[in-house]
Structures are given as structure tokens and as C-alpha cells.
PDB file of C-alpha atoms in Angstrom:
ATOM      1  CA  UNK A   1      -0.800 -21.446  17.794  1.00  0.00           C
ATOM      2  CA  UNK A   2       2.647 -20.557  19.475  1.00  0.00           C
ATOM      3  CA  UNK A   3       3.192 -17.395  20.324  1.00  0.00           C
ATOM      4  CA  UNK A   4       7.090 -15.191  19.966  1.00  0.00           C
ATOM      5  CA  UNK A   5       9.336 -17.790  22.085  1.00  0.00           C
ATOM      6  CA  UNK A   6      12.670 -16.168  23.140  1.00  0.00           C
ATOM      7  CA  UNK A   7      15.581 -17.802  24.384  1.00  0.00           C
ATOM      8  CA  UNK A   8      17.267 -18.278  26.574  1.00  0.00           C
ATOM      9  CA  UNK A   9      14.917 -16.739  29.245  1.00  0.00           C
ATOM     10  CA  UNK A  10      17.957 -15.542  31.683  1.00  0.00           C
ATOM     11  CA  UNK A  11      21.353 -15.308  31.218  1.00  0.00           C
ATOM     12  CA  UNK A  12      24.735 -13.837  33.209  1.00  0.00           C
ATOM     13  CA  UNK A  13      27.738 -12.439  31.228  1.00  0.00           C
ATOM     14  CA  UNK A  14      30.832 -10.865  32.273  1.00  0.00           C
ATOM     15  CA  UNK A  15      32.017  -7.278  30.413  1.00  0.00           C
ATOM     16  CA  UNK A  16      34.092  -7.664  27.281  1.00  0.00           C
ATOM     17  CA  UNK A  17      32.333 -10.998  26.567  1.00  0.00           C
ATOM     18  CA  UNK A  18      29.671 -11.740  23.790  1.00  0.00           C
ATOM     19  CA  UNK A  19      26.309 -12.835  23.690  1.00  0.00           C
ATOM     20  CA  UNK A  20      23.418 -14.158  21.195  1.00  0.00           C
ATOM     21  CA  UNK A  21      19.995 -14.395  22.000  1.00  0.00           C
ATOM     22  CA  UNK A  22      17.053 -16.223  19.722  1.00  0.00           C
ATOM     23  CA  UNK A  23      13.600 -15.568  18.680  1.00  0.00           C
ATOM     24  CA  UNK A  24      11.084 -17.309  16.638  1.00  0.00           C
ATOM     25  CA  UNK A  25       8.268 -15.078  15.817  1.00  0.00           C
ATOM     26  CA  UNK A  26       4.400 -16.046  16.112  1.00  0.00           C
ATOM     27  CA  UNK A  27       3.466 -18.203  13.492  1.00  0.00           C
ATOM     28  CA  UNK A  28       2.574 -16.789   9.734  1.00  0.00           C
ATOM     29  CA  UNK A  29       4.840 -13.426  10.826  1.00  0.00           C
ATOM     30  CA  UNK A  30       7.545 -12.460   8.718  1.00  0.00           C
ATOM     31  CA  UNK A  31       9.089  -9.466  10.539  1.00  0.00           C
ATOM     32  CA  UNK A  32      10.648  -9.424  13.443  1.00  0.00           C
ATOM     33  CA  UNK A  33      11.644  -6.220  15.925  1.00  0.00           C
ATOM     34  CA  UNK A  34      13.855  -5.998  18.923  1.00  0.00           C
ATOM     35  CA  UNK A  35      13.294  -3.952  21.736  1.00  0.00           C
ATOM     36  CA  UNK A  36      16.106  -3.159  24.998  1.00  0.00           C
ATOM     37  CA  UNK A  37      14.561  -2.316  28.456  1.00  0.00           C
ATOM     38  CA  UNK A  38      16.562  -1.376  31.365  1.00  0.00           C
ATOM     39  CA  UNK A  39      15.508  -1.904  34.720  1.00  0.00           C
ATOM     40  CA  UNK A  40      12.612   0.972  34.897  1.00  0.00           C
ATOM     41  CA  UNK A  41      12.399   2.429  31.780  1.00  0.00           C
ATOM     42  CA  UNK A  42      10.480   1.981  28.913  1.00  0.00           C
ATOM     43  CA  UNK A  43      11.575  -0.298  25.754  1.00  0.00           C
ATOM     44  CA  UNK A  44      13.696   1.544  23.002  1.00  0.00           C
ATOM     45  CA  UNK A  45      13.610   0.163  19.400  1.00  0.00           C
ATOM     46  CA  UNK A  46      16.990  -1.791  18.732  1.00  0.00           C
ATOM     47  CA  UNK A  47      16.299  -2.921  15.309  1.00  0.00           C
ATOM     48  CA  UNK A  48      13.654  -4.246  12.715  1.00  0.00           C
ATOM     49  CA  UNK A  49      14.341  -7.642  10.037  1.00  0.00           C
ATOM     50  CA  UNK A  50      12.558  -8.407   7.211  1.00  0.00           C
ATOM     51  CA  UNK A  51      13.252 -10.649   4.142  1.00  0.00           C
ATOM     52  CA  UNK A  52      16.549 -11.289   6.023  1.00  0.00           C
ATOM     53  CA  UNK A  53      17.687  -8.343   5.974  1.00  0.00           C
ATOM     54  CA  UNK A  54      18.093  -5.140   8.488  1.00  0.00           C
ATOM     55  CA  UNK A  55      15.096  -2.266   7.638  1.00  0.00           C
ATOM     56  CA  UNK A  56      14.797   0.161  10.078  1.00  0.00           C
ATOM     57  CA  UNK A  57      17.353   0.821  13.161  1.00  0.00           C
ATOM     58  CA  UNK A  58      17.271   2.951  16.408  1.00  0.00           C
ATOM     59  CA  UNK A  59      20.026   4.464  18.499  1.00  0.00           C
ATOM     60  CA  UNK A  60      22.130   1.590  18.915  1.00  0.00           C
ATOM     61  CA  UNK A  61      25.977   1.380  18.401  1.00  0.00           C
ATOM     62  CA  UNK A  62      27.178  -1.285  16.220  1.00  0.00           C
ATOM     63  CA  UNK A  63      27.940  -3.457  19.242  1.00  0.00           C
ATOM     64  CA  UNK A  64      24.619  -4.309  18.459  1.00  0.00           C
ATOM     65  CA  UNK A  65      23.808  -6.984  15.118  1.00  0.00           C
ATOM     66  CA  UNK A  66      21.164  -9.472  14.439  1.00  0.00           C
ATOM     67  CA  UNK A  67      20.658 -11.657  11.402  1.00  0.00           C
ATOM     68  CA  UNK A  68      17.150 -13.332  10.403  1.00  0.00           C
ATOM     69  CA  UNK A  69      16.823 -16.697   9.320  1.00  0.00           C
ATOM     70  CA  UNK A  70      15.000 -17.940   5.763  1.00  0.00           C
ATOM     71  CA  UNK A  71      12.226 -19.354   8.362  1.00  0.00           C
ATOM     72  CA  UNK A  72      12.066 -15.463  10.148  1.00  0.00           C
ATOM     73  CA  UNK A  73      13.560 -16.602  13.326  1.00  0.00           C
ATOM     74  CA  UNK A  74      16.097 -13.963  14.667  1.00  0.00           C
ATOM     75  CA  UNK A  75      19.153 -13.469  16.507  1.00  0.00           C
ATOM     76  CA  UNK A  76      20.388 -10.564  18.450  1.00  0.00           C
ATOM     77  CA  UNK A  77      23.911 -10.432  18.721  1.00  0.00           C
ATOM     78  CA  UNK A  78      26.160  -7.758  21.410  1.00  0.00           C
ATOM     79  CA  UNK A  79      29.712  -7.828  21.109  1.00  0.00           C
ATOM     80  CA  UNK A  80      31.738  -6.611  23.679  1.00  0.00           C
ATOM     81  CA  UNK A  81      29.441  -6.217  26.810  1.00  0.00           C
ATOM     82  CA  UNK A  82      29.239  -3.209  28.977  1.00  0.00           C
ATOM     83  CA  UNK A  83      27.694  -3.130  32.195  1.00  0.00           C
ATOM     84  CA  UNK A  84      24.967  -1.042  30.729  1.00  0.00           C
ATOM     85  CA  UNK A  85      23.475  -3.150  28.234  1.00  0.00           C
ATOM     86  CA  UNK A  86      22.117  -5.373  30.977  1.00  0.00           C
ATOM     87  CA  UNK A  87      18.382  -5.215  30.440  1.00  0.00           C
ATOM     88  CA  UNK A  88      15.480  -7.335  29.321  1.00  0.00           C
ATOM     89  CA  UNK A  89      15.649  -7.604  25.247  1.00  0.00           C
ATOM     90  CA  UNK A  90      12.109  -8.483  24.173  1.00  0.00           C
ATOM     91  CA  UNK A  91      11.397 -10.047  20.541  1.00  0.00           C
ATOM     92  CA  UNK A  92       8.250  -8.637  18.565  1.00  0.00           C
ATOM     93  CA  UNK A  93       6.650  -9.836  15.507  1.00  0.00           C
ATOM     94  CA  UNK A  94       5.028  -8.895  12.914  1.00  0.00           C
ATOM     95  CA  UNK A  95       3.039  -9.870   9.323  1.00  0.00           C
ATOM     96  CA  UNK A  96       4.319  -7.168   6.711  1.00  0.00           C
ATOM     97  CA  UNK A  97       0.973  -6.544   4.833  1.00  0.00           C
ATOM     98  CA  UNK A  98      -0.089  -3.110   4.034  1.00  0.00           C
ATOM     99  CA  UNK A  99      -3.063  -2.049   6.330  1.00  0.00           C
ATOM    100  CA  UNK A 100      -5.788   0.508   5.516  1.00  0.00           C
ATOM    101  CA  UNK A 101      -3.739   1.816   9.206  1.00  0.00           C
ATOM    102  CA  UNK A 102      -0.738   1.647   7.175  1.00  0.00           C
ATOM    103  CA  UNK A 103       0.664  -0.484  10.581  1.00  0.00           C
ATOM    104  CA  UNK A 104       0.890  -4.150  11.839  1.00  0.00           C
ATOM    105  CA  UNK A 105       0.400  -5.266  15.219  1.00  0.00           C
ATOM    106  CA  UNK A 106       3.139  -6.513  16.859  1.00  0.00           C
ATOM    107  CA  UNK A 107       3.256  -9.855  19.417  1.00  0.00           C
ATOM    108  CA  UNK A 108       5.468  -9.846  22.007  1.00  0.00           C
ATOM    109  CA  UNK A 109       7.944 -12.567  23.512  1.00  0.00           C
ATOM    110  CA  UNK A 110       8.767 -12.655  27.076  1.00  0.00           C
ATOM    111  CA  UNK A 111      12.234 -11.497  26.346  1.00  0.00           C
ATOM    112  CA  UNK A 112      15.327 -12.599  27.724  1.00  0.00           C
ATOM    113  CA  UNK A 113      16.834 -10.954  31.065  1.00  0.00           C
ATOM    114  CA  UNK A 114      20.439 -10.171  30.185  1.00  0.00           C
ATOM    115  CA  UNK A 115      22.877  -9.554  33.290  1.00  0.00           C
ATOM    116  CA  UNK A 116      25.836  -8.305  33.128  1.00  0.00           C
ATOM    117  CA  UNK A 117      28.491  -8.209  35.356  1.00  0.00           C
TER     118      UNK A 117
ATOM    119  CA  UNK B   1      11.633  12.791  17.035  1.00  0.00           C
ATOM    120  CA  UNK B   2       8.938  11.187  18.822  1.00  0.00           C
ATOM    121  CA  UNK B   3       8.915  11.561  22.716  1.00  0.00           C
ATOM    122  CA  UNK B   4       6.263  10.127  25.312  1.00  0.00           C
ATOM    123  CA  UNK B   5       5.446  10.560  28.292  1.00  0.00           C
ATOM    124  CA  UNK B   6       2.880   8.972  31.274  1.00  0.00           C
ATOM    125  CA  UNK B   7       1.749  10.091  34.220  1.00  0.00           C
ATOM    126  CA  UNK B   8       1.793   9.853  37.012  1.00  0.00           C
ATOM    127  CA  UNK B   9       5.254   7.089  37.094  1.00  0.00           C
ATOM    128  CA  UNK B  10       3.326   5.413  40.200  1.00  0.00           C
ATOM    129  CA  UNK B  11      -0.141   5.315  41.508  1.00  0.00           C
ATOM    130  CA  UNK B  12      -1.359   3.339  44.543  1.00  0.00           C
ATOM    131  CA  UNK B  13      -5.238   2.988  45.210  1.00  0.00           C
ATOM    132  CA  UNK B  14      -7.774   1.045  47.491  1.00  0.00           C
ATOM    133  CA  UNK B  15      -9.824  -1.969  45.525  1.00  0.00           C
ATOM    134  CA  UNK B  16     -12.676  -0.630  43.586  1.00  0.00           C
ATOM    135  CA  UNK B  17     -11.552   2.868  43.200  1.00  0.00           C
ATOM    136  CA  UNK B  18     -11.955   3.914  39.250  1.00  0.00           C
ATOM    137  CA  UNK B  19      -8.361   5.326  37.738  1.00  0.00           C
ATOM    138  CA  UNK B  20      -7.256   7.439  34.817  1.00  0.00           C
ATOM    139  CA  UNK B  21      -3.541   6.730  33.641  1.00  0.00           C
ATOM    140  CA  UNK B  22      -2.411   9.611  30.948  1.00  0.00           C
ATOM    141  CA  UNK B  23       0.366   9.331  28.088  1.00  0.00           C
ATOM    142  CA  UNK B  24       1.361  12.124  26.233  1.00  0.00           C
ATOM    143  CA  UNK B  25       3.446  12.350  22.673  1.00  0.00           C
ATOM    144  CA  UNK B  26       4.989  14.943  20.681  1.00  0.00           C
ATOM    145  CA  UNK B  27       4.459  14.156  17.256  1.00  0.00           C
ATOM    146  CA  UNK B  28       0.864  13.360  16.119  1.00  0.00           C
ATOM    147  CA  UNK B  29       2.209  11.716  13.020  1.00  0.00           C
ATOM    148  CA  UNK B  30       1.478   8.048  14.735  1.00  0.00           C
ATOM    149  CA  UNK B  31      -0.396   5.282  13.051  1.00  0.00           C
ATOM    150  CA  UNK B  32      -2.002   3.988  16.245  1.00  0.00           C
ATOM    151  CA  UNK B  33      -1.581   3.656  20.222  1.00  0.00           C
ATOM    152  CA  UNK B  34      -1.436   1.073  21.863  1.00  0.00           C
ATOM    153  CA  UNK B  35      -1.728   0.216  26.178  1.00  0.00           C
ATOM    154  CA  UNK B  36       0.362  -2.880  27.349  1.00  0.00           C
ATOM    155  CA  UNK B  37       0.571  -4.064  30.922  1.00  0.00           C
ATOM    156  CA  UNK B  38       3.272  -5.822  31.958  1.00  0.00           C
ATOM    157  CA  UNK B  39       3.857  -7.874  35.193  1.00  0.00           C
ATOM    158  CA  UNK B  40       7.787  -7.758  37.206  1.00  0.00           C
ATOM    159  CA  UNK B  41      10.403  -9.213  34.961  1.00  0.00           C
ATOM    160  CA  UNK B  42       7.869 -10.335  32.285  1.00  0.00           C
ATOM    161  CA  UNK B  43       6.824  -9.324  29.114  1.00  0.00           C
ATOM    162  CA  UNK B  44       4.275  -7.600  27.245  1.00  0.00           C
ATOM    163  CA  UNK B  45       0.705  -8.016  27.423  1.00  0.00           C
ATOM    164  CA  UNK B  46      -0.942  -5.763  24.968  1.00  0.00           C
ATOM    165  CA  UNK B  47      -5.236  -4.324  26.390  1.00  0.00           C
ATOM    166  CA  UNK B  48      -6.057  -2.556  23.580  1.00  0.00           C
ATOM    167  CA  UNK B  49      -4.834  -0.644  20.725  1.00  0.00           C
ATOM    168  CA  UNK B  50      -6.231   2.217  18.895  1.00  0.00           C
ATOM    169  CA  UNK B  51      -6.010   3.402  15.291  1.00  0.00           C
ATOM    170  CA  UNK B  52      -5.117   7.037  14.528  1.00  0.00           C
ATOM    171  CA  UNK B  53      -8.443   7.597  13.134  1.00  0.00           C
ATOM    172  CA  UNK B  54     -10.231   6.354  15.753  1.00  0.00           C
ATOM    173  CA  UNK B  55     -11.245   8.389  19.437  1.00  0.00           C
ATOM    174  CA  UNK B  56     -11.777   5.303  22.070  1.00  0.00           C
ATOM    175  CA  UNK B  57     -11.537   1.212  22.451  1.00  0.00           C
ATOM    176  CA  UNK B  58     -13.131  -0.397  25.146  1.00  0.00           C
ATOM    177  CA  UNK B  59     -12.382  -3.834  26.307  1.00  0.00           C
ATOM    178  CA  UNK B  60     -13.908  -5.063  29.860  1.00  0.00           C
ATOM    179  CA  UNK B  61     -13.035  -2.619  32.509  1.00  0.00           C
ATOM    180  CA  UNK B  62     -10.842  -0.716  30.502  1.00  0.00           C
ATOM    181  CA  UNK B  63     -11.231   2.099  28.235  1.00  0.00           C
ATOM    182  CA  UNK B  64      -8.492   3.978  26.362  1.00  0.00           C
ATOM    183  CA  UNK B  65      -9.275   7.445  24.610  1.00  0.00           C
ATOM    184  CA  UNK B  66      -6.850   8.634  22.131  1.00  0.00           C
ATOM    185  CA  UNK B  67      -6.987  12.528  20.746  1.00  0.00           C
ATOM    186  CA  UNK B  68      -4.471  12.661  18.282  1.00  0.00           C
ATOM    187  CA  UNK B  69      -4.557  16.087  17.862  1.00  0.00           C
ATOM    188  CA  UNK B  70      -3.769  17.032  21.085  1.00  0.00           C
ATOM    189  CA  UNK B  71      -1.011  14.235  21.740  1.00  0.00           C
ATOM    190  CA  UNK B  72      -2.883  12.400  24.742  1.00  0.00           C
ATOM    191  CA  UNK B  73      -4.198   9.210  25.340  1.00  0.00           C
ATOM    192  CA  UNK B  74      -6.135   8.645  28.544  1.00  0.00           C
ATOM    193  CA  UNK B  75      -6.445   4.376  30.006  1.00  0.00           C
ATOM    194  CA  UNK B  76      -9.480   4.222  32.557  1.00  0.00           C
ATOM    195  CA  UNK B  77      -9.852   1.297  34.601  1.00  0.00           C
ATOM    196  CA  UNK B  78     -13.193   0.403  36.214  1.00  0.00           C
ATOM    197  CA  UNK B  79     -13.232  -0.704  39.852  1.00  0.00           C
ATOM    198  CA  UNK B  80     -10.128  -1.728  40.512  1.00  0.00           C
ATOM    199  CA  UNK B  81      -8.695  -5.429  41.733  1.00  0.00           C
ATOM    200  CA  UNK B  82      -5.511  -6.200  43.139  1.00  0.00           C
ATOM    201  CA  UNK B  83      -5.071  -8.207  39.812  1.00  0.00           C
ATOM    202  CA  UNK B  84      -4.780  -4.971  38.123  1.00  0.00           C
ATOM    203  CA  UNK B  85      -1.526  -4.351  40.159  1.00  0.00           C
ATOM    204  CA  UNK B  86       1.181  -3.650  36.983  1.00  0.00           C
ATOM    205  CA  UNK B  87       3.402  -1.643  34.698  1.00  0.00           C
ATOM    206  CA  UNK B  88       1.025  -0.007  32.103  1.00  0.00           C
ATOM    207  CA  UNK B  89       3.484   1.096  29.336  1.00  0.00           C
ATOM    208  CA  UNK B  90       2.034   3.279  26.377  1.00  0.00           C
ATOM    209  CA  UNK B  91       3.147   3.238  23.282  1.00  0.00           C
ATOM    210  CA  UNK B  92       2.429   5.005  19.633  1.00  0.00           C
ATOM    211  CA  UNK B  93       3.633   3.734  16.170  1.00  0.00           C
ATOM    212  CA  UNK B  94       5.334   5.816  13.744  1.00  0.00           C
ATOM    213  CA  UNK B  95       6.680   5.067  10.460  1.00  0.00           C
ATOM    214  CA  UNK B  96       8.178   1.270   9.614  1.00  0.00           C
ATOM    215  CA  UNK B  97       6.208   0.056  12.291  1.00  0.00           C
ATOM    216  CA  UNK B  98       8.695   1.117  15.175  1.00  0.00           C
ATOM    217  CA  UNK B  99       6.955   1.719  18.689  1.00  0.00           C
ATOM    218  CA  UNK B 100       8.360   4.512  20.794  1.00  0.00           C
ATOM    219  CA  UNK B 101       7.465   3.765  24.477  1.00  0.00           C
ATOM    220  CA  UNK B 102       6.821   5.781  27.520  1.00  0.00           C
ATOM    221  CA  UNK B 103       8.447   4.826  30.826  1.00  0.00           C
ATOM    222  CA  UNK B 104       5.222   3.815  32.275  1.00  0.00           C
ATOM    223  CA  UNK B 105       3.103   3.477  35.399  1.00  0.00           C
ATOM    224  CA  UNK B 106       3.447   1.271  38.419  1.00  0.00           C
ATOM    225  CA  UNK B 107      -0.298   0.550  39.821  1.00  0.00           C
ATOM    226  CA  UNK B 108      -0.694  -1.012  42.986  1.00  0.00           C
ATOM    227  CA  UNK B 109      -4.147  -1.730  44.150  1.00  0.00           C
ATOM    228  CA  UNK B 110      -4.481  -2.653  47.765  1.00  0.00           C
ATOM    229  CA  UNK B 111      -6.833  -4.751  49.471  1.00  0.00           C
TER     230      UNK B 111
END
């Protein structure tokens, strides 16, 4: 049973360009999360898909899209690079059923190391 | 809005020794917790998660407390390898399934 496979695994951009990066979730999940870490911090929520569509977004500026697939794979798209958005973006999925917890674990990818230069 | 925080950032300790790593949140409105390690330039690894209405999990050397309450969640490791050496990231879930993360811990166990 695969687990969340990201791609690609590293990549180098210059500022001003664009780049997508791909997930495709664990197997029987249905939502998929995306996380940005820089270099010693913690992760911070980017953005949450479900039925295709965008449910639940952090404190990201609009550089920032993504788009989900009818099979729940998921793209993260940044326009317009900055220097600062070079950082690992991890891929996390989910199954969207409602738990007595009233939350789903999530499975993590490996993520894809974004540098920017 | 949530905020959490672990101490101490980095630890270093002789094989064997037993260690506490601490997290702390803000709001106690979380669904569960949940420890992940994770090894340089990698991903996550999640060691064990606990519910809100639960107080401990326990799996192999580790043990995680969790006192909602009070905002604190405690990760003890039992005699310590150099295997062990990692980021240990905490992190609670709030509503729409959205983890807020601490910055972590770097361990290093030495030989």
C-alpha cells in the first residue's frame, strides 16, 4: 500500500519564475493538505483540498494555488518566486470521515525541497 | 489563534540517559496531539498521537502525556540510542483538520 509520493523530490528556481509541485495521497484518502517548512522552523498550514475544491486556508498570499484532481492527487502551484518561499513543502493526506475525535489522521509525503535562488 | 511551543529547541545527551521533551499550546480547543520525528531534509514520521480525551500513549520506549487543560504535552524517551538522534516536532489539531506545529527539538544522543 503506497504511501503520499511527492514530486519532484528537489528542485532549483530562480526569483520571478514559477513552479508546480505534485502529490498523490495514500491510497483510499480523499483530502489532501499542504504544509511549507523553512529551514528550522516548524511546518505552517498552506492549504487543505477536498472534493476538488479549496476548504480551509492559512496565511498564505495568493502567490500560492493548488488544484486537486478527480483521482485526489494535488498540485501546489507559486507564482512569482521570492527568495523566501524556499523551503521543504510536504503533502499530507487524509480520509474525510467523521470520527467520534471529530479528526483524521494525516500521512505524510517526504515533501519536495524547493530552492530558490 | 493557536500557538505552540517546545522546549528545550536542542538537547544533547549520553546513550541510555532517559529524556523528557515538552510542547506547550495556547488554545485547549484541539482534537488531538500528535509527536513526529523527523530525520535532516526528510519528512515526517509520526510516534504516536493522542486524542483530546485521552491522558497518555505509549509505544516502545516512548511515552507521550497530554493534559489538555493545562496546554502541555510531555514525550519521554527510555534509554536513549544514537538512533534516536532527530527533530521531534509537536503538533495539535484544531478545527478542519489543520495541524499547527511547534518549531521543534534537535536530539543528539552521543555514543
Amino acid at each position: 500500500d503506497a504511501g503520499v509520493t511527492q514530486s519532484p523530490t528537489h528542485l532549483i528556481k530562480t526569483r520571478g519564475q514559477q513552479v508546480t509541485l505534485r502529490c498523490s495521497p495514500k491510497s483510499g484518502h480523499d483530502t489532501v493538505s499542504w504544509y511549507q517548512q523553512a529551514l528550522g522552523q516548524g511546518p505552517q498550514f498552506i492549504f487543505q483540498y477536498y472534493e476538488e475544491e479549496e476548504r480551509q486556508r492559512g496565511n498564505f498570499p495568493d502567490r500560492f494555488s493548488g488544484h486537486q484532481f478527480p483521482n485526489y492527487s494535488s498540485e501546489l502551484n507559486v507564482n512569482a518566486l521570492l527568495l523566501g518561499d524556499s523551503a521543504l513543502y510536504l503533502c499530507a493526506s487524509s480520509l474525510d470521515r467523521r470520527t467520534p475525535s471529530g479528526a483524521n489522521v494525516l500521512t505524510f509525503g517526504a515533501g519536495s525541497r524547493l530552492t530558490v535562488l | 489563534k493557536q500557538e505552540v511551543t517546545q522546549i528545550p529547541a536542542a538537547l544533547s545527551v549520553p546513550e541510555g540517559e532517559n529524556l523528557v521533551l515538552n510542547c506547550s499550546f495556547t488554545d485547549s480547543a484541539i482534537y488531538n496531539l500528535q509527536w513526529f520525528r523527523q530525520d535532516p531534509g526528510k519528512g515526517l514520521t509520526s510516534l504516536l498521537l493522542i486524542q483530546s480525551s485521552q491522558r497518555e500513549q505509549t509505544s516502545g520506549r516512548l511515552n507521550a502525556s497530554l493534559d489538555k487543560s493545562s496546554g502541555r504535552s510531555t514525550l519521554y524517551i527510555a534509554a536513549s540510542q544514537p538512533g534516536d538522534s532527530a527533530t521531534y516536532l509537536c503538533a495539535v489539531t484544531g478545527g478542519g483538520n489543520k495541524l499547527t506545529f511547534g518549531t521543534g527539538t534537535q536530539l543528539k544522543v552521543e555514543l
